[in-house]
Short mmCIF file of C-alpha atoms in Angstrom, two decimals:
data_model
loop_
_atom_site.label_atom_id
_atom_site.label_comp_id
_atom_site.label_asym_id
_atom_site.label_seq_id
_atom_site.Cartn_x
_atom_site.Cartn_y
_atom_site.Cartn_z
CA MET A 1 0.00 0.00 0.00
CA LYS A 2 1.27 3.46 -0.86
CA PHE A 3 0.27 6.99 0.18
CA ALA A 4 1.33 10.26 -1.45
CA THR A 5 0.27 12.71 1.29
CA PHE A 6 0.77 12.88 5.04
CA LYS A 7 -2.96 13.56 5.47
CA ALA A 8 -3.92 10.28 3.75
CA PHE A 9 -1.27 8.36 5.73
CA GLU A 10 -2.51 9.92 8.99
CA LYS A 11 -6.08 8.92 8.15
CA HIS A 12 -4.92 5.36 7.51
CA LEU A 13 -3.13 5.22 10.87
CA ASP A 14 -6.09 6.73 12.74
CA SER A 15 -8.37 4.00 11.39
CA ALA A 16 -5.98 1.18 12.27
CA ASP A 17 -5.79 -0.73 15.55
CA HIS A 18 -2.21 -0.69 16.89
CA LYS A 19 -2.20 -4.50 16.99
CA HIS A 20 -2.97 -4.67 13.27
CA LEU A 21 -0.40 -2.20 11.98
CA ALA A 22 2.09 -3.48 9.41
CA ASP A 23 5.55 -4.84 10.23
CA LEU A 24 7.29 -2.64 7.64
CA TYR A 25 6.89 1.05 6.84
CA ALA A 26 8.81 3.54 4.70
CA ILE A 27 8.45 7.30 5.12
CA ILE A 28 9.96 9.28 2.23
CA GLY A 29 9.88 13.04 1.74
CA LYS A 30 11.94 16.12 0.95
CA GLU A 31 10.37 18.12 3.80
CA PRO A 32 12.06 17.02 7.08
CA PHE A 33 9.18 18.39 9.18
CA GLU A 34 6.62 16.14 7.46
CA VAL A 35 8.88 13.10 7.69
CA LYS A 36 9.43 13.68 11.42
CA ALA A 37 5.70 14.22 11.96
CA ALA A 38 4.89 10.93 10.21
CA GLU A 39 7.60 9.11 12.21
CA LYS A 40 6.24 10.47 15.48
CA LYS A 41 2.62 9.62 14.65
CA LEU A 42 3.45 6.03 13.69
CA ILE A 43 5.85 5.38 16.59
CA ASN A 44 3.38 6.75 19.13
CA LEU A 45 0.65 4.43 17.83
CA LEU A 46 2.97 1.44 18.11
CA ILE A 47 4.51 2.25 21.49
CA GLU A 48 1.88 4.06 23.60
CA PRO A 49 -0.30 0.99 24.32
CA GLN A 50 2.73 -1.01 25.53
CA LYS A 51 3.61 -1.41 29.20
CA ASN A 52 7.39 -0.99 28.90
CA LYS A 53 7.63 1.87 26.38
CA GLU A 54 11.25 2.66 27.23
CA PHE A 55 12.39 -0.71 25.85
CA ALA A 56 10.29 -0.69 22.70
CA LEU A 57 12.14 1.77 20.43
CA LYS A 58 15.57 1.48 18.84
CA VAL A 59 16.78 4.23 16.47
CA TYR A 60 19.59 3.89 13.90
CA ASP A 61 21.19 6.53 11.69
CA ALA A 62 22.04 5.03 8.28
CA ASN A 63 25.21 7.14 8.20
CA LYS A 64 26.59 5.52 11.37
CA MET A 65 24.94 2.17 11.93
CA VAL A 66 26.71 -1.19 11.94
CA LEU A 67 24.88 -3.62 9.66
CA GLN A 68 25.48 -6.70 11.79
CA GLU A 69 24.14 -4.96 14.88
CA LEU A 70 21.03 -3.84 12.97
CA MET A 71 20.30 -7.31 11.60
CA GLU A 72 20.74 -8.91 15.03
CA GLU A 73 18.29 -6.38 16.48
CA LEU A 74 15.77 -6.97 13.69
CA ASN A 75 15.78 -10.74 14.12
CA ALA A 76 15.92 -10.89 17.91
CA PHE A 77 12.90 -11.37 20.16
CA SER A 78 12.16 -8.78 22.82
CA LEU A 79 11.83 -9.89 26.44
CA PHE A 80 10.61 -6.52 27.65
CA SER A 81 8.22 -5.11 25.04
CA GLU A 82 5.16 -6.43 23.26
CA LYS A 83 6.57 -5.36 19.89
CA LYS A 84 9.91 -3.74 19.08
CA VAL A 85 9.96 -0.64 16.90
CA ILE A 86 13.17 -0.18 14.91
CA LEU A 87 13.64 3.11 13.07
CA ILE A 88 16.33 3.69 10.43
CA GLN A 89 16.70 7.41 9.71
CA ASN A 90 18.51 9.02 6.73
CA ALA A 91 17.99 5.82 4.72
CA GLU A 92 18.99 7.64 1.52
CA SER A 93 22.55 6.97 2.79
CA LEU A 94 22.18 3.18 2.99
CA SER A 95 25.01 1.32 1.26
CA LYS A 96 24.40 -1.39 -1.35
CA ALA A 97 25.31 -4.00 1.28
CA ASP A 98 22.80 -2.48 3.72
CA MET A 99 20.03 -2.50 1.12
CA LYS A 100 20.77 -6.06 0.03
CA ALA A 101 20.61 -7.31 3.64
CA LEU A 102 17.36 -5.44 4.22
CA GLU A 103 15.85 -6.80 1.00
CA GLU A 104 16.49 -10.30 2.32
CA TYR A 105 14.90 -9.32 5.62
CA PHE A 106 11.78 -8.05 3.77
CA SER A 107 11.24 -11.63 2.54
CA ASP A 108 11.06 -12.98 6.09
CA LEU A 109 9.91 -10.23 8.47
CA ASN A 110 10.15 -10.75 12.21
CA ARG A 111 6.52 -10.44 13.34
CA ASN A 112 7.70 -9.30 16.77
CA SER A 113 9.26 -6.16 15.28
CA CYS A 114 8.12 -3.19 13.23
CA LEU A 115 10.77 -1.72 10.95
CA ILE A 116 10.37 1.93 9.93
CA ILE A 117 12.65 3.33 7.22
CA SER A 118 12.71 7.10 6.72
CA ALA A 119 14.53 8.94 3.96
CA SER A 120 14.54 12.13 1.92
CA ALA A 121 14.46 10.01 -1.26
CA ILE A 122 14.66 6.39 -2.43
CA ASN A 123 14.99 5.52 -6.12
CA LYS A 124 11.69 3.97 -7.25
CA ALA A 125 13.48 1.91 -9.92
CA THR A 126 15.53 -0.08 -7.38
CA ASN A 127 14.65 -3.56 -6.13
CA PHE A 128 14.87 -2.11 -2.64
CA TYR A 129 11.96 0.29 -3.28
CA LYS A 130 9.94 -2.31 -5.20
CA LYS A 131 10.25 -4.89 -2.41
CA LEU A 132 9.38 -2.24 0.17
CA GLU A 133 6.23 -1.40 -1.77
CA LYS A 134 5.27 -5.06 -2.20
CA VAL A 135 5.71 -6.10 1.43
CA GLY A 136 5.19 -2.92 3.44
CA ILE A 137 3.37 0.39 3.54
CA ILE A 138 4.99 3.45 1.97
CA LEU A 139 4.37 7.12 2.55
CA ASP A 140 6.14 8.74 -0.41
CA ILE A 141 5.24 12.40 -0.09
CA ALA A 142 4.81 13.95 -3.53
CA GLU A 143 6.73 17.19 -4.05
CA GLU A 144 4.22 19.98 -4.55
CA LYS A 145 4.28 22.90 -6.97
CA SER A 146 4.57 26.30 -5.29
CA TRP A 147 0.84 27.09 -5.56
CA GLU A 148 -0.08 23.63 -4.26
CA LYS A 149 2.33 24.06 -1.36
CA GLU A 150 0.90 27.47 -0.47
CA LYS A 151 -2.63 26.02 -0.37
CA SER A 152 -1.70 22.97 1.71
CA ILE A 153 0.38 25.10 4.10
CA LYS A 154 -2.56 27.48 4.55
CA GLU A 155 -4.78 24.54 5.54
CA TRP A 156 -2.05 23.22 7.85
CA ILE A 157 -1.65 26.61 9.61
CA ILE A 158 -5.41 26.85 10.25
CA ALA A 159 -5.51 23.26 11.56
CA LYS A 160 -2.43 23.80 13.74
CA VAL A 161 -3.91 26.96 15.30
CA ALA A 162 -7.28 25.23 15.79
CA SER A 163 -5.55 22.36 17.61
CA GLU A 164 -4.40 24.97 20.14
CA LYS A 165 -8.02 26.12 20.59
CA LYS A 166 -7.32 29.39 18.76
CA ARG A 167 -8.57 31.07 15.57
CA ILE A 168 -6.69 32.84 12.79
CA SER A 169 -8.19 34.89 9.96
CA GLY A 170 -7.44 34.41 6.27
CA GLU A 171 -5.64 37.78 6.21
CA ALA A 172 -3.45 36.74 9.14
CA VAL A 173 -2.61 33.42 7.47
CA ALA A 174 -1.66 35.23 4.24
CA LEU A 175 0.62 37.63 6.15
CA LEU A 176 2.26 34.78 8.05
CA GLN A 177 2.97 32.96 4.79
CA LYS A 178 4.32 36.15 3.25
CA GLN A 179 6.57 36.78 6.23
CA ILE A 180 7.79 33.24 6.80
CA GLY A 181 7.24 31.31 3.57
CA THR A 182 6.28 27.63 3.37
CA ASP A 183 8.94 25.97 5.53
CA GLN A 184 6.87 24.01 8.05
CA SER A 185 9.56 23.83 10.71
CA THR A 186 9.94 27.62 10.77
CA LEU A 187 6.18 28.13 10.61
CA HIS A 188 5.69 25.73 13.50
CA GLU A 189 8.11 27.76 15.63
CA GLU A 190 6.38 31.02 14.69
CA ILE A 191 2.93 29.64 15.51
CA GLU A 192 4.22 28.45 18.90
CA LYS A 193 5.54 31.95 19.58
CA LEU A 194 2.23 33.50 18.52
CA ILE A 195 0.23 31.13 20.73
CA CYS A 196 2.32 32.19 23.72
CA TYR A 197 2.06 35.87 22.75
CA VAL A 198 -1.73 36.02 22.48
CA ALA A 199 -2.05 34.12 25.79
CA ASP A 200 -5.76 34.02 26.76
CA ARG A 201 -6.99 35.71 23.60
CA GLN A 202 -8.79 33.36 21.22
CA GLU A 203 -7.65 34.87 17.91
CA ILE A 204 -4.27 35.50 16.29
CA THR A 205 -4.50 38.77 14.39
CA VAL A 206 -2.60 40.50 11.62
CA GLN A 207 -1.26 42.91 14.24
CA ASP A 208 0.14 40.03 16.31
CA ILE A 209 2.00 38.64 13.31
CA ALA A 210 3.36 42.07 12.36
CA LYS A 211 4.78 42.45 15.88
CA ILE A 212 6.11 38.96 16.47
CA SER A 213 7.05 37.27 13.20
CA THR A 214 10.32 37.99 11.44
CA SER A 215 10.29 38.22 7.66
CA VAL A 216 12.39 35.67 5.76
CA THR A 217 13.05 35.08 2.07
CA THR A 218 10.12 33.03 0.74
CA GLU A 219 10.88 32.59 -2.94
CA ASN A 220 11.85 29.10 -4.01
CA GLY A 221 12.87 27.17 -7.11
CA TRP A 222 9.33 26.70 -8.39
CA GLN A 223 8.65 30.44 -8.19
CA LEU A 224 11.87 31.12 -10.08
CA MET A 225 10.88 28.63 -12.79
CA ASP A 226 7.41 30.17 -13.01
CA ALA A 227 8.94 33.61 -13.52
CA ILE A 228 11.34 32.32 -16.21
CA PHE A 229 8.71 30.41 -18.18
CA SER A 230 6.31 33.36 -18.03
CA ARG A 231 9.17 35.57 -19.29
CA ASN A 232 8.87 37.80 -16.23
CA ALA A 233 12.47 39.04 -16.17
CA HIS A 234 11.87 41.48 -13.30
CA ASP A 235 10.65 38.77 -10.90
CA ALA A 236 13.22 36.22 -12.10
CA PHE A 237 16.14 38.56 -11.39
CA ARG A 238 14.63 39.60 -8.05
CA ILE A 239 14.25 35.95 -6.91
#
C-alpha cells in the first residue's frame, strides 16, 4: 500500500488498531518536518499501548549504523516489550550491502518487530523500493508545486492553530505565509511563539504577526521557474 500525502497516511493510521499495523513502513519526503511528523505519529501508535515503552524503540542513523548490529536487532525477540519498533533514519545513505541485507529481511519479516525506514528520497526503480512497496506500507510524499504548497500550508496553519483552541483569519494566514514562507519547521516555531504571545486571547491577528514574526526570504525554485517560463524578467532577477 502506498500513500502520497501525510494527510492520507494519517487517516490510515487513525483508522488502524495498533495490533494490526504493518511490520514494515517507509516514510519518504523532501520536507524534514513532514517526515518527522509521520515518524512520530506512527511510533506513538505502536509504542503508547505497551507497558514498557522505554524498551520498545531502537533508532539507527544510516550514516553511522553497523549492519550486523542492525540485523541482530531486527531478528531478535524482545523480552521486555510487546513489539519492538526499529527506526532507520537518513535511509537515503544506505550502502548497497545495507540494502541487500534489508531486501532479504523483507522476505522474512520478524513479526515481533516493526521496521520503519525514513529517507529524503529512495529511487523507485531499485529492487529495494519495489520490495518495500510489495511487502510494506509506503508514505512517499509527492513534491508539490509552489501554488499547491501554499494552499496545503494554509490549511495546515489553520488546523495547527485550531488544535491549540485558537482562531486565525485568512488575512493573518496570508501575512504569516508572506513573512515566513512555506517551511513548516519555521512556521511551526512562529505559531508556537504567537500562541504564547496572544495568551488568553482566542484569535491570532494581523497585528500580532506584524509584531512577532520575522520576515524571511520566501521565494523558491518553483517560483523562479514560473517567472522564467512566463518571461517575467523582473521577478526572475529579483528571486
